[in-house]
Every structure is written in structure tokens, then in C-alpha cells.
């Protein structure tokens, strides 16, 4: 497979007879009987191979009488959706070949895995990818045996399946993935089959609106095919049980032009169904071609893209009735229509008759080789949907042109001697990333990109929006094309980005920390996909999925308790360590360095949590680089330890707010207990805390001890739920000395320090922790403890009276920062500036 | 408030002039100028109180010139949606009073908190609930000051808000909650405002289809009001930027009759808008009344329920332009339209003019008391939406009539001497729960209730389905009314159930374990709601939210890796311990006992994980009750310890599959190392492992040591990610001796024991663990270790060859079980029976 080159020039792999797509308008098919027959033969072959995978262990071509031993002892997989998927696949092949139209095929009902594997096998790509699965009887035997078999392949359209970017295990994301794949691929058609069960999910129900975001000139085209096969596991589907006019109205309301096709009922001759569907598909392809032409000619309005409603019997072509129960066109064909073929001779005969109904002897020769006329239906080379390089995005991945992030550094003359909004600074660098990478990098977010302070990106780009416009200044940075994708659906943002990454591009998802749990299960599925692809050599690495979580748990001023949940980190850490990375940069320069690393990485999920509010900056760019490279570090300037001596106590911190509190505590300790040897350790890369045997970033025990000591108290202020730190460190020698303060799910408030106090993460508590845990501090410490307790109460009283934090806290700066002064007259924290836009 | 009684007889609290609803058809309003004026005055008063809450610290009636000190230093909250919410509220009040129609009001844009608080204050319910917030100037000052103020109330429609069951912090669930509230409340109207931002979310987009599930006779009515105010935080909304005909088509496609109302633009006189909206609302109420009458008369078809599209300017009535920028009818009014009023005299004047524009002096008297004509608009007593008892569901909660679960016990003559499918047994008991509680208990699930083996419930009820029917046997147990609610959307299931519980009923959500992460963030929000209500005395306890997670991580035969994630337990455990309970019953009798407890509990979230596949049963009902009461226990019959002596090793287990493996390991140890003193401890209630200071169910350290010893190795086989057990136990004395085996995210397979082996949780590994950790076992143990390793390899090879588990494992039974024999000829595990229906 000479994949990369053939993408840049599809013509090379195309025989002279194949026209040069994309987007040809051609005469509508008036297919001769031979072509219709070939379509049907492909379909029958794909169906036969699908049934074979589900049922057969051996005897793939029934060369000998079917025996119980030929049948798998455990019948797994899903038949119901498969014949419909195969039907569409066969017809798309004809059109692709005729028009030279680069197309990928996403199947929402991803448990139709046998069908997609079958088509890949018919196209030859399966054997090219897995040479052991040869294009003959023995290969077919192996193909059948491996399906849903221990040591074999999964039953879904999994990463193992050539041509797949969408597993569909958890339903609802096929259109999001499809549009993500289409963005910035102007010549690509993404055929996306939506299951009618899947169509009931929330994410799918809103994903139809993606057509308001796709650009008809610069992006590819998504062709949704709503497969109305009528049933789920045990129920009819909603969309199959509303009147046709309602369903058509729904699709029109979503902005589509629906084409309703009903086929396969009441004993319709398959040839008739093939003829009608071929005509419909040509018409639809022509409509798309016309829209593309119109857009290319300058028609900038949102087109009404066509979509197909394909109503066919569920389980189409399986035995209509088994054991007296209706199976075809019923929920009973959802999975394995015949639940056992080994138990009785009658059941074995049902399977035998079902298999022979496809007439395999007409489709494969005596050696099991596919008939030449059928094989010829497949498009050539990379035009085969199972070999389209867009479905193996790593093949197409180009490195980003990366601007030097150090040029965007915040000037930090001394620790704390500058105030900046970290995400705003990041936004300035991202602006340059966008400028240099105008067609393979996008930012996704649910209406929060400006709120998360990345607004400078609008200096060079816009939010892509193809719904309507008003002539008012309310339409801020909206345009027909742009690098920022905003829809108020975290599912859409995640799904679009996944589709974009899986087809070989780059991007990030910025989101309020509280709401990222909405995509917990989508993250799961993507992480599992990445995990599996790492063991599939032909799947080339793709860009990492990068999160930027801002408006985090400590600063939900407008929203309070309902918007507080730092648990996405915990969720992520449950996945394989090879895949996940979590970063908590404490200031703008460390955020820059971190994100530069993330955008360069491959096959990871990077979670970066960073505040957007103005806050003190601690590290110069050089220090930030060194700090991020190490992943954690001792901040000597903040501590009071003496070279060569163990400190009396270690103050650990991870996250911007906890870091601030730890530094304030260190300041208090330095003033009040000047002889106490304090070490401050800041952690950027959370995985460093883990054991090196558990995570590739993990510290060795020896290094861990070097940072945190084996015997001294460690008071750790952490951004999220405290127990995660215990989990990461529980095997460390000094773990018993570790005391973690973190987020505790405590009520609601509206000022920053009050929030910190509510969760007992405040500087005063930290100082008290030190006093409680460092032995031998004496009476002076006891007095200081009382003083801290008083200061805390005073701060709470002040807040309740004035509605703002007490000035001694709000205006606190690291002492050395004051000596140095800041360029702009010292840190300023306007309550207004720090809250505007922090909302939902 | 004599709430409970007044519900049973609304008439008691209704003045003679109020007609007796529900569902009256009345002449369409032809309102006189006075009534229109009163509506407008209510609206102005609510708007004034809303602005006051966001901005003012003092001087609530502007009796003195407005000064900067009167303004809050930190401006928080959301104005944009509020005037629209207030507009609808005022108009609903008129209709409710005229028709005596019990109505609750759910606002998807829950950050319109100031509006809902304002209306409750106008209705007097706020002062009844919070006597300190008096109905005078001083009370108004306190009302303003407390809003989004430290120590005050949150900015959302939070639990603190009278009349609320829907906070709306995370968007998307208002219709799900609304329909949940309507089920089994045939006389209740649920007015549900859908924000047009929220309408972009997935869950909301599919929740429109709830109208296919509601029963027009036996359930209440949801009136969706799509509030098209045009903008989100920084963007227009999709639904506001598609042509009207598309939007109307969309709503018709969803099965609704849409009524489009456009008001407040181009300087429309509010009186005109009021007059038009009043007419519309009467028409809509009459349409609803007609549908109700038609249904009562026996028309069983799905009605086309009306809905309203309300297009008004965002931030309606706020300053149109501030600092030269359009604010009203723009995203700039989303939050605080005027970002600061203290910074310049000009801004202060803007606020002053805005406030005075409502003419508060005409609405409140010199003492700050609301004018009598305005107050009279409110419906009487419990008909006030802010005082409707359905919005404080605990008031209406009736205990379930509980069948004796012990009558459903599986007969277990000896441990392991019976085979049963636990969830199937549970289903038999649930069948009786349903029979006894025909109108206040429902089961929710995404098309998996039968797959999860609860199918016996269909002996007494059906799946409620009001989409279309076919005359075929495919429509299995579908009916216009039924206790089981199935839609392929976990969001809908969760949202419906939440709405059902919050209005004082009972239920459970059954779901595949893998897919429950879809509602992680919904669980968060409900758990936070419960947490807050525990500190609100007037909120009476509601029934717990009960999950039944089956098709769990260890038995995803049809689906494999993509369906494996036991992390919901971890997610849940991050919430406050007062709220969450996690149970892992090892067999059917313990499941029965556990679920009986769950259905009786209040204000919790109970997570119960249980397999559905046939498996050995271990405890008699009496033993199960004792075991569940303790939450954990030593299974003496499984161990080999000697009374009065510490065991050599403890085998812990939690979850059905881990329990099976531990018992098989104990059997191997007993056979091969008969002198080894083994203790088997099974844990049902996961929180028992926690410290009693961290969870009310937690064991004391002393009790923990009694079970697990302080010094002996503990090998623990656990259902989920192993680190959760470390987190729960890390403070225990013996924690260093604890070795946990659990789920590891390892690849895919298709047979049960192979899955267990893939994750190293198998019996052979457990025995090897014992050998590795118990000192002094000598050479015999070394030989056994090799034997185990060999057995494991043999099992894997067998599976790969035969596609099924090796018989010695598959057919293993607890040895004493064999001696006793089983009633039906011993345990049988048909591969077919154990996999059918286990799909998605």
C-alpha cells in the first residue's frame, strides 16, 4: 500500500477508466441487469461472510455437510444491522468507482463488525493488512474462526478493522465523528450510517445540527444515512414508529433534504431494491455535486444537504421465522437470530438453509476465491473505503508548524512579581499556532473559548458558523470559515475533535472543568481506541487529544457548588498509563511549556488544568522549561531549607490555587518561624508522583525520596480530590507522612479565598498543619497556631460582611515580588476584571 | 402550610372564586386593561427584584441617591434569561388562578435564579419559607444582599429556591425532569422553559421525544416553552439562527404543535405583548384541556401536544446600549449586562436609570410592601408554583408497599449448591413491588430491562410506549401505560427518574455497567442536590436514586473491551459519604436483601452491581440477611481457620465474579495445602471498608482488624479498579499487607474465565499470591505454584482452541455443593443460555 503518495494524487492509483472525482455530476444510473446482479452478488457475498463469522468455526464453504462441530460453541456478535450496512457498502462501491469519489464509511451501529470485516475481505484490503487471512477457503476459515473468538478480533468495527475510525461500541457519536473527519477535507465524502436505536441518544439527536457548522467549500461532505431497521435490543425504535411526515419534518427541521427509501419488505425482489437504491444514490451524489459547485461558484449560504432514510427489515435475509417466532424484521434478529445451532438437528438445518440461501458456490470458486466480477465492483486502491488513508489518520498526519512559545513568555522579574491570566497568555501563542497551521488545527469548545480567555485567537481567525447571520455587532467573530468550533454540546466538541484527530489532524478541546464529566464515557472510548491501536502496527500514531480545562473548581464564582467537580482527573487516571497524561501548570510560563509539549505528542490524552483568572506568576521562561521538563521541582526561592540538610517539613503543591496558598503559607512560616526549614515542591506533571513501574513518567523511589524525604511531614495542597494523591503515592516509603488537602465538596460561596477556606485548603490551615506535624516547635508555634485560627475567622467574617475577600489575603503577594516591583505598578486584582465572562 | 392535606383536596385551599381544575377549557382571554396592567406590574416587580439581587447590597428601594457603596463589590449571577422567565411566570400565574390548574415551573436556564427567587418573594412563599426575608424594605434589602453573596444563596435555581426541582447548573435536562415529574401525576401541569443554548445539548435534543412515552390519561402534561432569546455566553444559538419554517418543522418533527410568539422587539409596547401572550396561553391551555378530555373519552392515540416558542430579546428591559456596545438582545446581557457600577459615575447612573425604569415606587409602598393588586395575581396557597408540594416531593412521598423479599429466596441447600441468575430473581421480587405499587414506582432503562433479566416484571406490567404500534408479535409488552420506561438514552432514563423521585415517587435505573458513565455528570448534579437538601429543613427526604448495574465489566461477552469500565463506583465515591452507597452482592439472596434496603432508603444514591448470568448461590436467605446487615462477613464454611487462632492468610472478595474466583482459590488451597489456615471475607457494602470517621457505614479500626487481621497477608479480589480498595483502607493498620486484584483494562476476549485471566484475577493467580505472601510454606507450595501456573496456561490454550472455557473451570462448583446435590440435577451452564440477550 503506497498510501501517502496516493492521497496527494488519487489519479496514480486509478485505472484509466476511473473518472477523476471529487464531486462529479453524472447521469443517474440506469443500470443494466448485469451490474444490478453484481451489486446483489457483492451483497450476498458480504452477508454470507457475515453469517459465517458469527456462526462457523470450520467448513467455511460447506464443502462437507454442516455438522454441529462446525458451529462455534458460543455465538456472539450482532446480525441485525449487518445486511443493511452491507447493502449500503455495495452500492457506495459502485458510485465511488464510477465517480472516483474519495469516501470513508462510518457505521454508527458499530456492532455490525462482521459486515465491515466482510467488505474489507471482499475488497482485498483485509488480506493486505492481515496476510494470514488469505483470499481462499483456508483464509475464509480463519476469518470466520477469529471473529469474537478468544485471541481473535472483537465483534465491533474496532481499531483492528481496516477502514474504521468509529467503533460504535457506545452509541451516539457517528455524526460527530463524521463531521470531525470532514472538516478541512474538502474532497472527502463521509458516509455515515446512523442506527435508529442510536438516533435516540442525546449526542446523536443534537449532532444533526452539525450541518450548521460545516463549510461547503473548505470542508468535506457528510452524507447521513438513517438506517431505520425498526428495532433495538428488545423494543421498536422511536423514529421507526412515528408517521413518515413527522420523520421527514424532523429531518427538514434539522436542515436536511431527506430521501426516504423503503426496501426489502413484502418479498420485494432484491434486484428491484438494488435498482431503486442505485438511482437514489446517484441522485443524492448529484445533489451533493451541485451544492459543491454552487459553493465553489461563490454561493455562501448554508446548503440543504441531502440525507437518506433507509428503511429495511432488521436482520434482512435471515430466516423469517425460527421456532415459530418472527425473527427477520423483529428485535429478535438484533444479535444472533438463531441462538443455538448445536442443540438440535432442526436448528442446525436452519443455519444450513440460511447459509446456503446466499448461493456461495456462485460467489466463490472451488478454492474459495471471490468471483472476478464481484471483485471488480470494488474501487481501485485507496478509493476502497477499507483502504482509504483518511481512516488511518496517522498516515496523513503532518507535524504542526510550531511557533516558539518562549517568545510569548510572561516577564517574571522575580517570583510573584507579575500578574497574568495564564490561559490568556496561552491564547496568544495559540493564535500563532493557528496562523501557521491554517488547515489542520482547530479549537473546539462549548461556547467558552472567550470565557476561557483564549480570545486573542480571534485576531487571526473566527468561529465557523453556517447558521444564519444578523447585521448587528452581536455577531462577534462569526464567519463561514474559521478555526474555532463552538456549539453548546460537550459531546459535539469531543466527537468533532475525535473525528478530526482520527483523520490525521490536530486540535484541542477547551471546557469548564465542571462540565468535562459530560464526556467521561466518550473519553473512555477514545482512550480504549488509542490503547488498542498501540498494538496495531499498521495504525500510525495520531495527534493526542488535548484538553484545556479552565474555569476550574476553585474559581466558579458565578456558579458555585453546582459547577465544582475536579474528578475528571480521577476518571482519566483509571485508564492505561501509556495513554493518559495530566498536567497542572501553576502559572502562564509553565502552561506554555506544557502545551507546547502536548501539541507535539502523539496517541495520548493530555489533560491540562489551568486557571484563567489573573494570578501571580512565579517562574521565568527558562525556569518554567526546566520545571516542566522535570515535571516537578523544589522551589528553593520559596523555601527556607539549608543546603545539605533535610528540611523540617515539605510543602507540596499541584494546581495554581493550591500553589498560591502553599506560597502564602510558606511566607507566613518564614515570617513567624524563621528557623523552621521548609521545602516547597511544586508538581506540574501529576504522573511523576506515581511509581516508575506504574507509569512511564513515574519517579523512582529514590528520586521521590529526594524530593519529599522519607521521614519528614509532607503537607500537600492539591487541586482535586485528595485521595488521588494517596493513590499515586501509597507505595512510597514516606507515604505515611503525607497529609493532603484538596477539594472536599463543601457547599458554595462566591469569593475565591472563601472557597479555599470552605475546603480547608487555605494558607492558615496549611500553617496549622505544619505546626501539628513538625515535632518540637515549642510554645511560639502554639501561639502562631492560635494566630492562624484567628486570622481565618477574621477572613471569613470579613467576607461575609463585605462580599469580597479580606485585603490582606486578596492583595497578598510573594514578599520578594514586592521588593522587585512590577512593570505595571504591582499586581492588581479588580473584582470586576476577575469575574467577567466566568459564566455559563 | 398544610401541604399534604391540600394536595389530596386542592379545593380546601382555594377561595370560592377559583375554579376547580384541572384541565378546564375556558374562553380565551380578552383581558381588560387593568388585568394587563397587573400582569405588567408583576413582571416589572419581578424584574426589579432580579436586578436588585444581582447589583444591590443596600438601599433596595432607592430611597436615597444610589451610591457606589450600595452596589455589590463582586457582581455575579445571570440576567440574560431572567426577564423572559419572569414574563412567563407572571402569565402562568393568571392562568393558574383562573383555572385552578396545579402547575410547577421548571427553568432549564436555571442560572435565572434571581427571577425565580423574585417570583417566590412576590408570592409570599419566600417569606413563609425564610421568615427573615420579610415582605418589606428591610426584607428586600436582605433578599438582595444574600444573592450570590458569601454565606447567602447560590445564583441558580438551587434547592434553596422554593418551588424548584431543577437547578439547571449543567444544562440539558429540563424536559427529562419535567416528564419525570409528570409521570403518574395526571392532574399536574409541568411548564418547562427550555433555553435555546441548552437546546443545543444532546440530552435536551433527544428529550423532546419524551412525548412518545407520556400517557395522556394517567400522566400529567408537560408544556415545553422554548425560550429563543438568541444568545449563549458569546455566540448566537443555533435554533435562533435557522429559518422559522425549519424551526417549526423541527418541532413538528418532534411531534409537537408549535406556537411561535415573538415579543419585545422594535420597541413593542409591553401591554401589547402581554395581551398577545395571554391569548396564546389560553389557547394552549385549552388545547391541552381538549387533549385531556379526548383521552379521557377513550381516544388512545398519541396526541400532538402544544409547545410554545417564545422569541424575546435577551436581557429584555436592560439598558439597550452600554459603553457604546449593544447589550440588550445580545450575548453581552447573558450575565451582568453592566460589568461594574462602582468604577465610574456614568456606570452608576446606568444602573440607577435601569433600576428606576421599572417604577418600583408604583409597585411597592413606602414600607416596601408589594401593592395589593399585584399580590392578588398570585394563585392561592399551594397553587402558587413556588409553593406547589410537587416541587418538594418528600412532602408527598408515600412508603412503598413492600413484598417480603424472603419469599423470593433461592433455595441454597449448601453453599454453591444452586445455580441462579441474580437479577432474574430480583426481577421476580420487583414484579411484586410493581403489583403492589401501581402508581408510584417505575423502572427505567435504556432498552436493557429484559437483557438485564428483569423480564418477569412483564408478567404484571408493560413498557409504556405512545409512539406507533404494529400488529405483529414484535411488539413485546408494549402498552399505552406501564411501569417500565425504556428509551435508548441513559440521559433520559436518569433525567426521568430524577424528576420522578424529586416529586415524591420511587424507582430504579437498570443499566449496563459500561454505559452508566454516560450520566456521570448528571449523577454529580443530583448528588449535590441531595447533599444540599440535607441542610434545608423544609425540604423533606425523597426516595433514593437506585442504580442496578448489570452486564458488568466481567461479562461483556458480546461486546468486549469497549463495554468494560467499572469506574462508576470510583466516580460515585468522590461524592459526600452522607449521600452515596455502593453494594456488590455476591449472589441472588444478598441482592434481594440489598435491594429491599435500597428501596426503603431516603436521600441516597445507591449503586448496586450484580451479574445477570447463571452462577452459583452461596447463602441461604437467613445467612444473606445477616451478611447484608453486617455489610461484610467471614464465610467460615469457605475457610479453613481454627477457632481462636489467627488465619495464615485472608482472602477478601467483593463482587460476584471475584467471589467465585476466591472460592475456587480457597478450594484449591484446601485441597493442596490442607494445613494452611485460610479465612474468606466477603464484602457486600463497600463503604464498610472505610474508616468510621469517613463514612457512616465505616468499620472501626478494631473491627477491621478483627476481620482482616493486622499482620497477615490479605489477598483481595475486587470487582473494579484495584486502587479504590487501597483508597478505602489506606489508614488501616494492616494496609501494607493488602494485595488487591481487580480490573486492569486489559484487552478483549469472549469467554468468562479468559476475561478473568486477562486481568490476572483468576483462581490460579490468587493461589500464587497466597504462596508468594505467606511465609514458610516450603517446597510443597513451590510445586503448587508451578502447578497453578501450568493450569493457567492450559486453560488459556484450551480457550483459544475451543472458543469456550476449559471444563474444569467452567463446571467447577464449590466441593460441598456437589455432595449435597442440587434439586435440578446440578449446576448447568449452557453457553447459549448464558449469552443470549447480553448485547447492545
Short mmCIF file of N, CA, C and O in Angstrom, two decimals, chain A residues 556-618:
data_model
loop_
_atom_site.label_atom_id
_atom_site.label_comp_id
_atom_site.label_asym_id
_atom_site.label_seq_id
_atom_site.Cartn_x
_atom_site.Cartn_y
_atom_site.Cartn_z
N UNK A 556 -15.30 29.15 40.54
CA UNK A 556 -16.60 29.10 39.88
C UNK A 556 -17.47 30.18 40.48
O UNK A 556 -18.59 29.91 40.94
N UNK A 557 -16.97 31.38 40.47
CA UNK A 557 -17.62 32.45 41.22
C UNK A 557 -19.09 32.62 40.85
O UNK A 557 -19.94 32.80 41.70
N UNK A 558 -19.38 32.58 39.58
CA UNK A 558 -20.75 32.82 39.14
C UNK A 558 -21.66 31.64 39.41
O UNK A 558 -22.87 31.77 39.34
N UNK A 559 -21.08 30.50 39.62
CA UNK A 559 -21.88 29.29 39.56
C UNK A 559 -21.83 28.44 40.82
O UNK A 559 -22.75 27.74 41.12
N UNK A 560 -20.73 28.52 41.53
CA UNK A 560 -20.67 27.85 42.81
C UNK A 560 -20.72 26.34 42.75
O UNK A 560 -20.25 25.71 41.81
N UNK A 561 -21.36 25.80 43.76
CA UNK A 561 -21.31 24.38 44.06
C UNK A 561 -21.64 23.50 42.86
O UNK A 561 -20.98 22.49 42.62
N UNK A 562 -22.65 23.91 42.10
CA UNK A 562 -23.09 23.04 41.01
C UNK A 562 -22.02 22.90 39.92
O UNK A 562 -22.08 22.00 39.10
N UNK A 563 -21.07 23.80 39.89
CA UNK A 563 -20.04 23.76 38.84
C UNK A 563 -18.69 23.28 39.37
O UNK A 563 -17.68 23.51 38.75
N UNK A 564 -18.72 22.65 40.52
CA UNK A 564 -17.45 22.25 41.13
C UNK A 564 -17.29 20.75 41.09
O UNK A 564 -18.01 20.02 41.77
N UNK A 565 -16.36 20.28 40.33
CA UNK A 565 -16.03 18.87 40.33
C UNK A 565 -14.69 18.65 39.63
O UNK A 565 -14.60 18.78 38.41
N UNK A 566 -13.67 18.35 40.40
CA UNK A 566 -12.34 18.14 39.79
C UNK A 566 -12.08 16.68 39.45
O UNK A 566 -10.94 16.31 39.21
N UNK A 567 -13.15 15.87 39.39
CA UNK A 567 -12.95 14.43 39.31
C UNK A 567 -12.60 13.88 37.94
O UNK A 567 -12.36 12.69 37.81
N UNK A 568 -12.60 14.73 36.91
CA UNK A 568 -12.21 14.20 35.60
C UNK A 568 -10.80 13.64 35.65
O UNK A 568 -10.48 12.66 34.99
N UNK A 569 -9.96 14.28 36.43
CA UNK A 569 -8.58 13.76 36.58
C UNK A 569 -8.61 12.34 37.10
O UNK A 569 -7.93 11.45 36.57
N UNK A 570 -9.42 12.10 38.13
CA UNK A 570 -9.52 10.75 38.68
C UNK A 570 -10.02 9.78 37.61
O UNK A 570 -9.53 8.65 37.50
N UNK A 571 -11.01 10.23 36.88
CA UNK A 571 -11.58 9.38 35.83
C UNK A 571 -10.51 8.99 34.81
O UNK A 571 -10.38 7.83 34.43
N UNK A 572 -9.77 9.98 34.39
CA UNK A 572 -8.73 9.77 33.38
C UNK A 572 -7.65 8.82 33.90
O UNK A 572 -7.16 7.95 33.17
N UNK A 573 -7.31 8.98 35.16
CA UNK A 573 -6.22 8.18 35.72
C UNK A 573 -6.59 6.70 35.83
O UNK A 573 -5.73 5.87 36.12
N UNK A 574 -7.85 6.38 35.63
CA UNK A 574 -8.23 4.96 35.63
C UNK A 574 -7.87 4.26 34.33
O UNK A 574 -7.95 3.04 34.24
N UNK A 575 -7.51 5.04 33.31
CA UNK A 575 -7.17 4.39 32.04
C UNK A 575 -5.68 4.04 32.02
O UNK A 575 -4.91 4.46 32.88
N UNK A 576 -5.30 3.28 30.99
CA UNK A 576 -3.93 2.77 30.92
C UNK A 576 -2.91 3.92 30.96
O UNK A 576 -3.05 4.92 30.25
N UNK A 577 -1.89 3.71 31.73
CA UNK A 577 -0.91 4.77 31.93
C UNK A 577 -0.18 5.13 30.64
O UNK A 577 0.32 6.24 30.50
N UNK A 578 -0.14 4.21 29.69
CA UNK A 578 0.53 4.54 28.42
C UNK A 578 -0.20 5.67 27.70
O UNK A 578 0.37 6.32 26.82
N UNK A 579 -1.45 5.87 28.00
CA UNK A 579 -2.31 6.75 27.22
C UNK A 579 -2.50 8.12 27.87
O UNK A 579 -2.62 9.12 27.16
N UNK A 580 -2.55 8.19 29.17
CA UNK A 580 -3.03 9.41 29.81
C UNK A 580 -1.91 10.22 30.48
O UNK A 580 -0.97 9.67 31.04
N UNK A 581 -2.08 11.53 30.37
CA UNK A 581 -1.16 12.50 30.97
C UNK A 581 -1.99 13.60 31.61
O UNK A 581 -2.94 14.09 30.98
N UNK A 582 -1.61 13.99 32.80
CA UNK A 582 -2.34 15.06 33.49
C UNK A 582 -1.34 16.11 33.95
O UNK A 582 -0.35 15.78 34.62
N UNK A 583 -1.60 17.36 33.59
CA UNK A 583 -0.70 18.46 33.94
C UNK A 583 -1.44 19.56 34.67
O UNK A 583 -2.56 19.93 34.29
N UNK A 584 -0.79 20.11 35.68
CA UNK A 584 -1.38 21.19 36.47
C UNK A 584 -0.39 22.36 36.55
O UNK A 584 0.16 22.65 37.62
N UNK A 585 -0.15 23.03 35.43
CA UNK A 585 0.84 24.11 35.45
C UNK A 585 0.42 25.23 36.41
O UNK A 585 -0.73 25.66 36.39
N UNK A 586 1.36 25.70 37.23
CA UNK A 586 1.00 26.69 38.25
C UNK A 586 0.95 28.13 37.73
O UNK A 586 0.42 28.99 38.44
N UNK A 587 1.45 28.37 36.55
CA UNK A 587 1.40 29.76 36.05
C UNK A 587 1.48 29.77 34.53
O UNK A 587 1.44 28.71 33.88
N UNK A 588 1.58 30.94 33.94
CA UNK A 588 1.46 31.07 32.49
C UNK A 588 2.66 30.45 31.76
O UNK A 588 2.48 29.76 30.75
N UNK A 589 3.85 30.68 32.24
CA UNK A 589 5.00 30.16 31.51
C UNK A 589 5.04 28.63 31.55
O UNK A 589 5.40 27.98 30.56
N UNK A 590 4.67 28.06 32.67
CA UNK A 590 4.62 26.60 32.72
C UNK A 590 3.49 26.08 31.85
O UNK A 590 3.61 25.01 31.23
N UNK A 591 2.41 26.84 31.75
CA UNK A 591 1.31 26.42 30.87
C UNK A 591 1.77 26.41 29.41
O UNK A 591 1.47 25.49 28.65
N UNK A 592 2.50 27.43 29.03
CA UNK A 592 3.03 27.49 27.66
C UNK A 592 3.91 26.28 27.36
O UNK A 592 3.75 25.61 26.33
N UNK A 593 4.84 26.04 28.25
CA UNK A 593 5.77 24.94 28.04
C UNK A 593 5.02 23.60 27.98
O UNK A 593 5.30 22.74 27.15
N UNK A 594 4.04 23.45 28.87
CA UNK A 594 3.25 22.21 28.90
C UNK A 594 2.50 22.01 27.60
O UNK A 594 2.51 20.93 27.00
N UNK A 595 1.85 23.07 27.14
CA UNK A 595 1.01 22.90 25.97
C UNK A 595 1.81 22.69 24.69
O UNK A 595 1.37 21.99 23.77
N UNK A 596 2.98 23.31 24.64
CA UNK A 596 3.87 23.03 23.51
C UNK A 596 4.17 21.54 23.44
O UNK A 596 4.11 20.92 22.38
N UNK A 597 4.45 20.97 24.60
CA UNK A 597 4.71 19.54 24.67
C UNK A 597 3.48 18.75 24.22
O UNK A 597 3.59 17.78 23.45
N UNK A 598 2.31 19.15 24.67
CA UNK A 598 1.08 18.40 24.35
C UNK A 598 0.82 18.40 22.85
O UNK A 598 0.46 17.38 22.27
N UNK A 599 0.97 19.55 22.22
CA UNK A 599 0.67 19.62 20.79
C UNK A 599 1.67 18.84 19.95
O UNK A 599 1.40 18.52 18.79
N UNK A 600 2.81 18.55 20.51
CA UNK A 600 3.80 17.74 19.79
C UNK A 600 3.61 16.25 20.03
O UNK A 600 4.21 15.43 19.35
N UNK A 601 2.84 15.89 21.02
CA UNK A 601 2.77 14.48 21.42
C UNK A 601 1.81 13.71 20.53
O UNK A 601 1.03 14.28 19.78
N UNK A 602 1.85 12.42 20.63
CA UNK A 602 1.06 11.51 19.80
C UNK A 602 0.40 10.44 20.65
O UNK A 602 1.03 9.92 21.58
N UNK A 603 -0.82 10.09 20.29
CA UNK A 603 -1.50 8.93 20.87
C UNK A 603 -1.76 9.03 22.36
O UNK A 603 -1.96 8.01 23.02
N UNK A 604 -1.73 10.23 22.89
CA UNK A 604 -2.06 10.40 24.30
C UNK A 604 -3.39 11.12 24.44
O UNK A 604 -3.90 11.71 23.48
N UNK A 605 -3.91 11.08 25.65
CA UNK A 605 -4.90 12.06 26.07
C UNK A 605 -4.21 12.94 27.11
O UNK A 605 -3.75 12.43 28.14
N UNK A 606 -4.06 14.21 26.79
CA UNK A 606 -3.43 15.15 27.71
C UNK A 606 -4.49 16.01 28.38
O UNK A 606 -5.25 16.70 27.71
N UNK A 607 -4.53 15.97 29.68
CA UNK A 607 -5.46 16.81 30.43
C UNK A 607 -4.65 17.92 31.09
O UNK A 607 -3.75 17.64 31.89
N UNK A 608 -4.95 19.15 30.73
CA UNK A 608 -4.24 20.29 31.31
C UNK A 608 -5.28 21.16 32.03
O UNK A 608 -6.26 21.57 31.42
N UNK A 609 -5.07 21.39 33.31
CA UNK A 609 -5.98 22.23 34.08
C UNK A 609 -5.26 23.53 34.41
O UNK A 609 -4.15 23.51 34.96
N UNK A 610 -5.89 24.62 34.06
CA UNK A 610 -5.24 25.91 34.30
C UNK A 610 -6.27 26.98 34.53
O UNK A 610 -7.29 27.05 33.84
N UNK A 611 -6.01 27.83 35.50
CA UNK A 611 -6.92 28.94 35.78
C UNK A 611 -6.84 30.01 34.70
O UNK A 611 -5.88 30.10 33.93
N UNK A 612 -7.90 30.80 34.64
CA UNK A 612 -7.94 31.89 33.68
C UNK A 612 -7.91 33.24 34.38
O UNK A 612 -7.82 34.27 33.73
N UNK A 613 -8.03 33.24 35.69
CA UNK A 613 -8.08 34.49 36.44
C UNK A 613 -6.67 35.07 36.59
O UNK A 613 -5.69 34.33 36.60
N UNK A 614 -6.60 36.38 36.73
CA UNK A 614 -5.28 36.98 36.96
C UNK A 614 -4.67 36.41 38.23
O UNK A 614 -5.35 36.28 39.25
N UNK A 615 -3.42 36.06 38.14
CA UNK A 615 -2.75 35.50 39.31
C UNK A 615 -1.26 35.75 39.23
O UNK A 615 -0.73 36.07 38.15
N UNK A 616 -0.60 35.58 40.35
CA UNK A 616 0.84 35.84 40.36
C UNK A 616 1.59 34.80 39.54
O UNK A 616 1.23 33.64 39.51
N UNK A 617 2.64 35.25 38.90
CA UNK A 617 3.49 34.40 38.08
C UNK A 617 4.79 34.16 38.81
O UNK A 617 5.35 35.07 39.41
N UNK A 618 5.25 32.93 38.72
CA UNK A 618 6.37 32.57 39.57
C UNK A 618 7.67 32.28 38.84
O UNK A 618 8.74 32.58 39.33
#
